[in-house]
Coordinates of C-alpha atoms in Angstrom, one line a residue:
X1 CA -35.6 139.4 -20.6
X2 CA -39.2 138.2 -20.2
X3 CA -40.8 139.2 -17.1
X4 CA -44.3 137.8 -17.1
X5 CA -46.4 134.9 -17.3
X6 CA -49.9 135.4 -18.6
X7 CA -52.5 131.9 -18.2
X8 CA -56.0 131.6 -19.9
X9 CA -59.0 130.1 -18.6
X10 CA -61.6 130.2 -20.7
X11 CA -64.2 128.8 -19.3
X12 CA -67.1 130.7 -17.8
X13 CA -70.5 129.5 -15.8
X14 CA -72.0 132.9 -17.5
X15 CA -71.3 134.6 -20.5
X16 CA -71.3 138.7 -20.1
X17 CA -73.1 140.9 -22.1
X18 CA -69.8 142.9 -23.5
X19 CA -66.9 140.1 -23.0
X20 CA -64.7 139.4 -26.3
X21 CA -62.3 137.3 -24.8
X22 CA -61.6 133.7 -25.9
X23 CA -64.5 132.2 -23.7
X24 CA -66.8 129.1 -23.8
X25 CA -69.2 128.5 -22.0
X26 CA -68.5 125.7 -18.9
X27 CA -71.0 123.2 -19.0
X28 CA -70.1 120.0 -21.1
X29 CA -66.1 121.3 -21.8
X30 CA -63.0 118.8 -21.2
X31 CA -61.7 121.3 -18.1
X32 CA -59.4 118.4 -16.9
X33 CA -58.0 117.8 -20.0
X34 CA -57.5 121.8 -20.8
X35 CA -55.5 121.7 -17.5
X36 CA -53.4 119.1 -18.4
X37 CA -52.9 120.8 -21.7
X38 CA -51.7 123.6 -20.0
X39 CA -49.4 121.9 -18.2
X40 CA -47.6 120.3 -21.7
X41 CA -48.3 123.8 -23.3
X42 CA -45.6 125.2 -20.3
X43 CA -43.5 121.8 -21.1
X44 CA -42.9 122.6 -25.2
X45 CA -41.7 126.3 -23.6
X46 CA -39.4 124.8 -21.1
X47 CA -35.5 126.1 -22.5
X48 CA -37.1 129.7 -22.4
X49 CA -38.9 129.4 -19.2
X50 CA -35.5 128.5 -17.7
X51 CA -33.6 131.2 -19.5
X52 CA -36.8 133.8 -18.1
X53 CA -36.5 135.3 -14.9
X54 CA -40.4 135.7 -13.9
X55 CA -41.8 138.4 -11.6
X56 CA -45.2 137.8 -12.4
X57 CA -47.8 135.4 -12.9
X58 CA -51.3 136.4 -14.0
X59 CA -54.2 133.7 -14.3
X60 CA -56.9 135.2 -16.3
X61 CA -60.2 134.3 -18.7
X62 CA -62.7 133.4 -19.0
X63 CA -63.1 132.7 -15.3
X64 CA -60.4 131.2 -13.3
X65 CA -63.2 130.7 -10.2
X66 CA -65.2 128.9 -12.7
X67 CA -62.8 126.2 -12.0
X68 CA -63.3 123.4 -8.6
X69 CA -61.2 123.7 -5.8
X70 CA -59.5 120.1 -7.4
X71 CA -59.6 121.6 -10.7
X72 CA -57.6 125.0 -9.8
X73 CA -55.4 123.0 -7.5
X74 CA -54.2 121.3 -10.5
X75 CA -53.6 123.7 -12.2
X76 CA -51.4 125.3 -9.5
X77 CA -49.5 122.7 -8.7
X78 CA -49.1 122.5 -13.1
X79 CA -48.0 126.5 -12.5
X80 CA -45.4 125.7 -10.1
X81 CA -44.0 122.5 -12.0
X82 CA -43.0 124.4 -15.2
X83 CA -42.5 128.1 -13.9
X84 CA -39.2 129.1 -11.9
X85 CA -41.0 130.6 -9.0
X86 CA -37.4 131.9 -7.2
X87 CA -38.1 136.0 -8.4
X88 CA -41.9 135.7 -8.5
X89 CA -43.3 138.7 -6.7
X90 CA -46.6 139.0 -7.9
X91 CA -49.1 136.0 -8.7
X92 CA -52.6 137.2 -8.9
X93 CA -55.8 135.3 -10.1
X94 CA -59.0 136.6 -12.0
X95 CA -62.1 136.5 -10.2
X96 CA -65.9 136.6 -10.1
X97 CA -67.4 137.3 -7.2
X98 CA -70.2 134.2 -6.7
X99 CA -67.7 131.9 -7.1
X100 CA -64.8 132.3 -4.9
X101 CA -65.8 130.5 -2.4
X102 CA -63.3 130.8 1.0
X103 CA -62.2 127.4 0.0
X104 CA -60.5 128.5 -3.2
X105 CA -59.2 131.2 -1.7
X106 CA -57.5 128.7 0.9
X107 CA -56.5 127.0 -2.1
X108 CA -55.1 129.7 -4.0
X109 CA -52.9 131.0 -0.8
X110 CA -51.5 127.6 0.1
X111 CA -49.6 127.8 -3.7
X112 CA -48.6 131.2 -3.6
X113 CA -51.5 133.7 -5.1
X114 CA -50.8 136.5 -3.3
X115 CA -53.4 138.9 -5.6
X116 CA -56.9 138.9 -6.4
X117 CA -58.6 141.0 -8.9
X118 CA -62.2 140.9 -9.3
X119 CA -65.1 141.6 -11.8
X120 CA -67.3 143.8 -10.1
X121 CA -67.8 146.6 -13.0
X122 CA -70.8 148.0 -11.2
X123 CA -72.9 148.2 -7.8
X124 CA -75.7 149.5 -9.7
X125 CA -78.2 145.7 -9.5
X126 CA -79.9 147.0 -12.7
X127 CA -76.8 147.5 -14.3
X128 CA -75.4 144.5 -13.2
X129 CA -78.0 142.5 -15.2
X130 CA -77.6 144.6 -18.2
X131 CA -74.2 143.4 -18.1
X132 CA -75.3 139.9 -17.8
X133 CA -73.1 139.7 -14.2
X134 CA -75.0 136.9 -12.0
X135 CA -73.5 138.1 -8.7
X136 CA -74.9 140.6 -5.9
X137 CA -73.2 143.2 -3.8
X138 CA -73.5 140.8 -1.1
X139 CA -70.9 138.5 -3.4
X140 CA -68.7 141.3 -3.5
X141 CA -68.6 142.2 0.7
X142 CA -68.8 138.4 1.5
X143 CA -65.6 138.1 -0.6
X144 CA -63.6 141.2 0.5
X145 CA -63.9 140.1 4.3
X146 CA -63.0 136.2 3.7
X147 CA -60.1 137.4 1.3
X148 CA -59.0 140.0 4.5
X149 CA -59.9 137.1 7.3
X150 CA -56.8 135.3 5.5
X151 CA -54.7 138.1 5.0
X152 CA -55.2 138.2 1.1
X153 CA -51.9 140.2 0.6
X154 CA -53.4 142.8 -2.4
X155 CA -57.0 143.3 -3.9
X156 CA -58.4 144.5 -6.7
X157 CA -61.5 145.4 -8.3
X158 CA -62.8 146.4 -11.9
X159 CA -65.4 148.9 -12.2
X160 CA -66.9 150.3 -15.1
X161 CA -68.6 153.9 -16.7
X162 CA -69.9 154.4 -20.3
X163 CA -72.6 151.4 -19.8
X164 CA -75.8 151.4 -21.3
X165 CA -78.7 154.0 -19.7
X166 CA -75.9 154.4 -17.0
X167 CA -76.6 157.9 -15.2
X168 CA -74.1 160.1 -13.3
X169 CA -75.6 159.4 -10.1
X170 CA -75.6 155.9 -10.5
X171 CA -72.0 156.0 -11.1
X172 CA -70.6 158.3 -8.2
X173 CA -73.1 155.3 -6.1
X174 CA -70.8 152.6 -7.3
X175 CA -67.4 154.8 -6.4
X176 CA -68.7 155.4 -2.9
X177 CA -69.3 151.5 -2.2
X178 CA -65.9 150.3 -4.0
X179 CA -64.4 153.3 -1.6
X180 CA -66.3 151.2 1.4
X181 CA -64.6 148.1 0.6
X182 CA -60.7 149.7 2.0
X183 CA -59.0 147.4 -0.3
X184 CA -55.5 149.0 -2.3
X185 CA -56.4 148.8 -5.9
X186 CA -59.0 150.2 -8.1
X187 CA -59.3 149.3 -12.1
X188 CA -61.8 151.2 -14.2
X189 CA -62.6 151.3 -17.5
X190 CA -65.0 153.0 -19.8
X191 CA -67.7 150.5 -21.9
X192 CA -66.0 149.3 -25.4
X193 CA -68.1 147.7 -27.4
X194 CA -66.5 145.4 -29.2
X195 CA -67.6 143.0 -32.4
X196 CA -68.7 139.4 -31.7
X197 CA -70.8 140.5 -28.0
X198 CA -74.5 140.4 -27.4
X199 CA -73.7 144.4 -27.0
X200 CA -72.2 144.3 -30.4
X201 CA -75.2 143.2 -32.2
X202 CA -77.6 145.3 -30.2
X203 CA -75.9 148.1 -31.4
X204 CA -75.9 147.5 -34.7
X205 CA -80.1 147.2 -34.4
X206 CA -80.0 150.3 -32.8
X207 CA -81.1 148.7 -29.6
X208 CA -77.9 150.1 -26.9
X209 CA -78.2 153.3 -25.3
X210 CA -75.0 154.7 -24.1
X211 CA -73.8 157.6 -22.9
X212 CA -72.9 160.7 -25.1
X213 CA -69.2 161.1 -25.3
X214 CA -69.6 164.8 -22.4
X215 CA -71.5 162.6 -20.1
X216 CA -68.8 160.0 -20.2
X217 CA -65.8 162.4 -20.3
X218 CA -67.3 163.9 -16.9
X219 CA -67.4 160.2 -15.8
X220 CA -63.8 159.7 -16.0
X221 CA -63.1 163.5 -14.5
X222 CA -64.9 162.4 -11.7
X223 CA -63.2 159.1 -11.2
X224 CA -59.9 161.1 -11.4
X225 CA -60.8 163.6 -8.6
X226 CA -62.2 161.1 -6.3
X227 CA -59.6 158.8 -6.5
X228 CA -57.4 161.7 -5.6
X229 CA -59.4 162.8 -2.7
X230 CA -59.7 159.4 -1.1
X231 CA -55.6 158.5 -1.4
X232 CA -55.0 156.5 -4.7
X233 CA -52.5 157.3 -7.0
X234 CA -53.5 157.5 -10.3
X235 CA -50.6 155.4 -12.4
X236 CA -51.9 154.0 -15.6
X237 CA -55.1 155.9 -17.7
X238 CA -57.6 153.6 -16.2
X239 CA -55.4 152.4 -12.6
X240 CA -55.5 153.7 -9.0
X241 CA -53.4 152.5 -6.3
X242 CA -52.4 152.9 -2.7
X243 CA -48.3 153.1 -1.7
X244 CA -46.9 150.2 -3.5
X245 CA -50.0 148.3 -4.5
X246 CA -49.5 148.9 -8.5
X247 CA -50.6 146.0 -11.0
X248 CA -46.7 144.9 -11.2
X249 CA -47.8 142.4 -14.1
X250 CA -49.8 145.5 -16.3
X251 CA -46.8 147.5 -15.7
X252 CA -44.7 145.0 -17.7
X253 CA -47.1 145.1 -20.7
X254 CA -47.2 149.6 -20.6
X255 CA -43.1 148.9 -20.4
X256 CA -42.9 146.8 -23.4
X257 CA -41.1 143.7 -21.7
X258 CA -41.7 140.6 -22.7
X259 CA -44.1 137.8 -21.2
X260 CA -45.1 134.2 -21.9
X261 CA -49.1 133.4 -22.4
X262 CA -50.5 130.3 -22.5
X263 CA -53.9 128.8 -22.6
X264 CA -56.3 128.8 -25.8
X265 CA -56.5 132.1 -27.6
X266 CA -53.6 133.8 -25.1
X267 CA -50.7 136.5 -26.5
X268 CA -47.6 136.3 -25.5
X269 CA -44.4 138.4 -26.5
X270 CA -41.2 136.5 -26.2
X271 CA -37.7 137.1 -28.0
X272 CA -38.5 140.2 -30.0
X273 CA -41.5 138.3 -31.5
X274 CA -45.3 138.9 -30.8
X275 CA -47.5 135.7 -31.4
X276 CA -51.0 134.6 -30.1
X277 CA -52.3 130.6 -29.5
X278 CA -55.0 128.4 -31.5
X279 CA -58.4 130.0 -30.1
X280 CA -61.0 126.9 -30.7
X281 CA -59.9 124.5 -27.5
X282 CA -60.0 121.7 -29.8
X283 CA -57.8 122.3 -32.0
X284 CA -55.5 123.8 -29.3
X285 CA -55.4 121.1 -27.5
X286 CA -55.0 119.0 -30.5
X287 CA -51.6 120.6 -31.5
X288 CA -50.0 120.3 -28.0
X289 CA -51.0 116.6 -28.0
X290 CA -48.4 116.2 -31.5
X291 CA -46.1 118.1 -29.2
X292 CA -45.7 121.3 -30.9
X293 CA -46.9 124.5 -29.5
X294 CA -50.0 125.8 -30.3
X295 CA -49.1 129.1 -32.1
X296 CA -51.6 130.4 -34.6
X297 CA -49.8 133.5 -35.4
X298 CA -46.2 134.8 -34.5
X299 CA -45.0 138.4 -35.9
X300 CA -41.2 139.8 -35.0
X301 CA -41.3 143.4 -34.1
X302 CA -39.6 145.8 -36.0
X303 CA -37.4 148.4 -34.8
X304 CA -40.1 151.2 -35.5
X305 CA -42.9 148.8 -34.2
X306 CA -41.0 148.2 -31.0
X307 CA -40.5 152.6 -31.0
X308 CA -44.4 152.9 -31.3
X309 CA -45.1 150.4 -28.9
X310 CA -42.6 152.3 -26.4
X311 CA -44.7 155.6 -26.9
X312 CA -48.6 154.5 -26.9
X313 CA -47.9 152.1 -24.1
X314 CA -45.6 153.9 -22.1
X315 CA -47.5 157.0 -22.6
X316 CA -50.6 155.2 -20.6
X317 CA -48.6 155.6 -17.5
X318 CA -48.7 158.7 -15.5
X319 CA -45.0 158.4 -14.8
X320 CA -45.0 158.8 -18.7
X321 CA -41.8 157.3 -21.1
X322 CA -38.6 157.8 -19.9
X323 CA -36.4 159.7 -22.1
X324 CA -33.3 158.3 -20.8
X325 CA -35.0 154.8 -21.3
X326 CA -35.7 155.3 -25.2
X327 CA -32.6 156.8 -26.0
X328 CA -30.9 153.7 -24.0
X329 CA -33.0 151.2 -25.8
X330 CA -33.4 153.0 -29.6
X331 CA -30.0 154.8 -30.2
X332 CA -31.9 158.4 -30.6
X333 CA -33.4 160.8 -28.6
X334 CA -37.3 161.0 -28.5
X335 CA -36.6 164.4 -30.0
X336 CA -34.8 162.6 -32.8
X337 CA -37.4 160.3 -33.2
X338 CA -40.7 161.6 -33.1
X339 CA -39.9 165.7 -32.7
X340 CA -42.2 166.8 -34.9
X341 CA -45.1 165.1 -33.2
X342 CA -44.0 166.2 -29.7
X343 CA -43.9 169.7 -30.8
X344 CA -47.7 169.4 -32.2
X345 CA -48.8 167.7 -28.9
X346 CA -47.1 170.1 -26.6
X347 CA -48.6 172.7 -28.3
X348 CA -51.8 171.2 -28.1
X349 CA -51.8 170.8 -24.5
X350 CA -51.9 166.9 -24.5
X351 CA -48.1 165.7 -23.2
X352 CA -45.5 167.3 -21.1
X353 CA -42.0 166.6 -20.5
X354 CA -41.1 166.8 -17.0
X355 CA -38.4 165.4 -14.8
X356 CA -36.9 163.6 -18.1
X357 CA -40.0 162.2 -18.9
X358 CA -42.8 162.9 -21.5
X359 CA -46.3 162.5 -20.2
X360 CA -49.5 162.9 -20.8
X361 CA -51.5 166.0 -19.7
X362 CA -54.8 165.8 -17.5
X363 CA -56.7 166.6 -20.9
X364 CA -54.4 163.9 -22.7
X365 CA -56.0 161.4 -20.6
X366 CA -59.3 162.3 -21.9
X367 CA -57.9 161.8 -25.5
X368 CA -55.6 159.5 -25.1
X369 CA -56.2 157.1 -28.3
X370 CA -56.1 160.4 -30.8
X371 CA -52.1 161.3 -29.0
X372 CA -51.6 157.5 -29.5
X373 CA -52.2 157.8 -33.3
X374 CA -49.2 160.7 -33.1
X375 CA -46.6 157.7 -32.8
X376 CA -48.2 155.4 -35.9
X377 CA -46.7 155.5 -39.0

């Protein structure tokens, strides 16, 4: 059953210094007609969308704030034309913090948004402008009290560790202000630097400090204990909520459920089959308008793929993968599946199994990517 909805703007006023999402920048782009495109793109999908039962939306970029109030009502009132809203219990909408304005927010409420989550990364203003971010702390406060004024049901914020020149102190700074804010949901992530950013090629010119590999490790230890000591739950490698404020939409991806995406450049996962849209908006938009959807690649999983994707994403999760689950879904036992390799990591330290469920250790955390390679053949 597909759970999920996942939208793509990608437009964006500014683009960051480490971003390798599908993004272009907004000045001189056919925004209208994208929306509309999006709105034809959920048309071609319509038998499956019907068949779905959707818990979550998840508007993402890019920028969704980039957009007008017009332009984003639009494209809400697009989302609630082609999606069966009746079991939708999460919506939640990307964010930057200099541009969501009270006014979008109004707009955003009035269709049913009922999360934000929003770039901040860091409250460091140096950093900030390493990163290529345009907005201020004040953004970031100015935001949190409209989005409370209103009764914004759940926020979230992203921060991030690992950045270039980034010093311990400056990160425990930018914990204690995201701490200030009282909101329910913290994401943070440690610096990737990924091919195709302006990050990307000042590395390969030698030209990007970073953090050694102990200095970042003691980042994330850190995170861990303060997010402890100040009440959120650690559920995901790089996710910390209060009582009932978890990213429902992540947790379908760490499940392995299925979800629609849509927009130029998105990935969806729908009946057994992975596939991922037309980046360039052009020729996205292009393929919709001959009325056939805009696929650039679709791949159906195999039955070991779909056994490897159950491990390295379920493994993410505190709660860990469900051994009642697997057996349930695959026909084995973990222990029939991948003995050997739990033997080796319980050995090592790295996963436990606990309450019928294998999980990763505290020090699996901090190597999470080396137990993932366990579960890839």
């Amino acid at each position: 059953m597909v759970r999920g909805v996942y939208i793509h703007i990608p437009f964006c006023h500014q683009i960051c210094n480490y971003c390798d999402f599908n993004k272009f920048f907004f000045q001189n782009q056919p925004v209208d007609e994208y929306i509309e495109s999006l709105g034809k793109e959920m048309a071609l999908w319509k038998e499956q969308l019907q068949d779905a039962q959707i818990e979550t939306i998840f508007i993402g970029g890019g920028t969704p704030t980039s957009l007008s109030e017009l332009q984003l009502e639009r494209l809400l009132t697009l989302i609630h034309q082609h999606i069966p809203m009746n079991h939708v219990v999460e919506f939640t909408s990307e964010a930057n913090p200099d541009e969501l304005t009270l006014e979008k927010m109004q707009v955003m409420r009035k269709f049913g948004v009922n999360r934000l989550s929003m770039g901040v990364q860091t409250f460091d203003q140096d950093l900030l402008k390493v990163l290529g971010r345009t907005h201020s702390n004040e953004h970031v406060y100015k935001v949190i009290e409209n989005a409370k004024k209103i009764d914004f049901p759940s926020i979230s914020i992203d921060l991030m560790y690992g950045l270039p020149n980034q010093t311990m102190e400056q990160w425990k700074y930018s914990l204690q202000e995201a701490f200030r804010l009282k909101i329910p949901h913290i994401s943070s992530y440690s610096l990737l630097v990924e091919p195709k950013t302006v990050f990307y090629n000042l590395m390969s010119k030698g030209k990007l400090s970073l953090p050694g590999e102990d200095l970042e490790a003691e980042m994330y230890g850190y995170l861990m204990d303060e997010m402890k000591k100040q009440g959120y739950s650690q559920y995901e490698i790089s996710n910390y909520s209060h009582e009932g404020k978890q990213s429902k939409h992540n947790l379908i991806y760490w499940d392995n459920d299925e979800y629609f995406g849509f927009g130029a450049g998105a990935h969806g996962y729908v009946n057994n089959t992975r596939y991922s849209n037309h980046g360039p908006l052009k020729k996205y938009m292009q393929t919709i308008d001959q009325g056939e959807k805009p696929l650039v690649m679709q791949k159906e999983v195999t039955f070991t793929e779909k056994m490897e994707e159950e491990m390295f994403l379920g493994l993410r999760k505190n709660a860990g993968v469900s051994l009642k689950r697997f057996e349930n879904r695959y026909g084995q036992t973990l222990t029939e599946a991948y003995g050997k390799e739990m033997e080796e990591l319980i050995q090592k330290e790295f996963i436990v199994i606990e309450n019928e469920f294998v999980k990763l250790t505290r020090r699996g955390r901090f190597l999470g990517n080396e137990v993932f390679q366990y579960f890839l053949r």
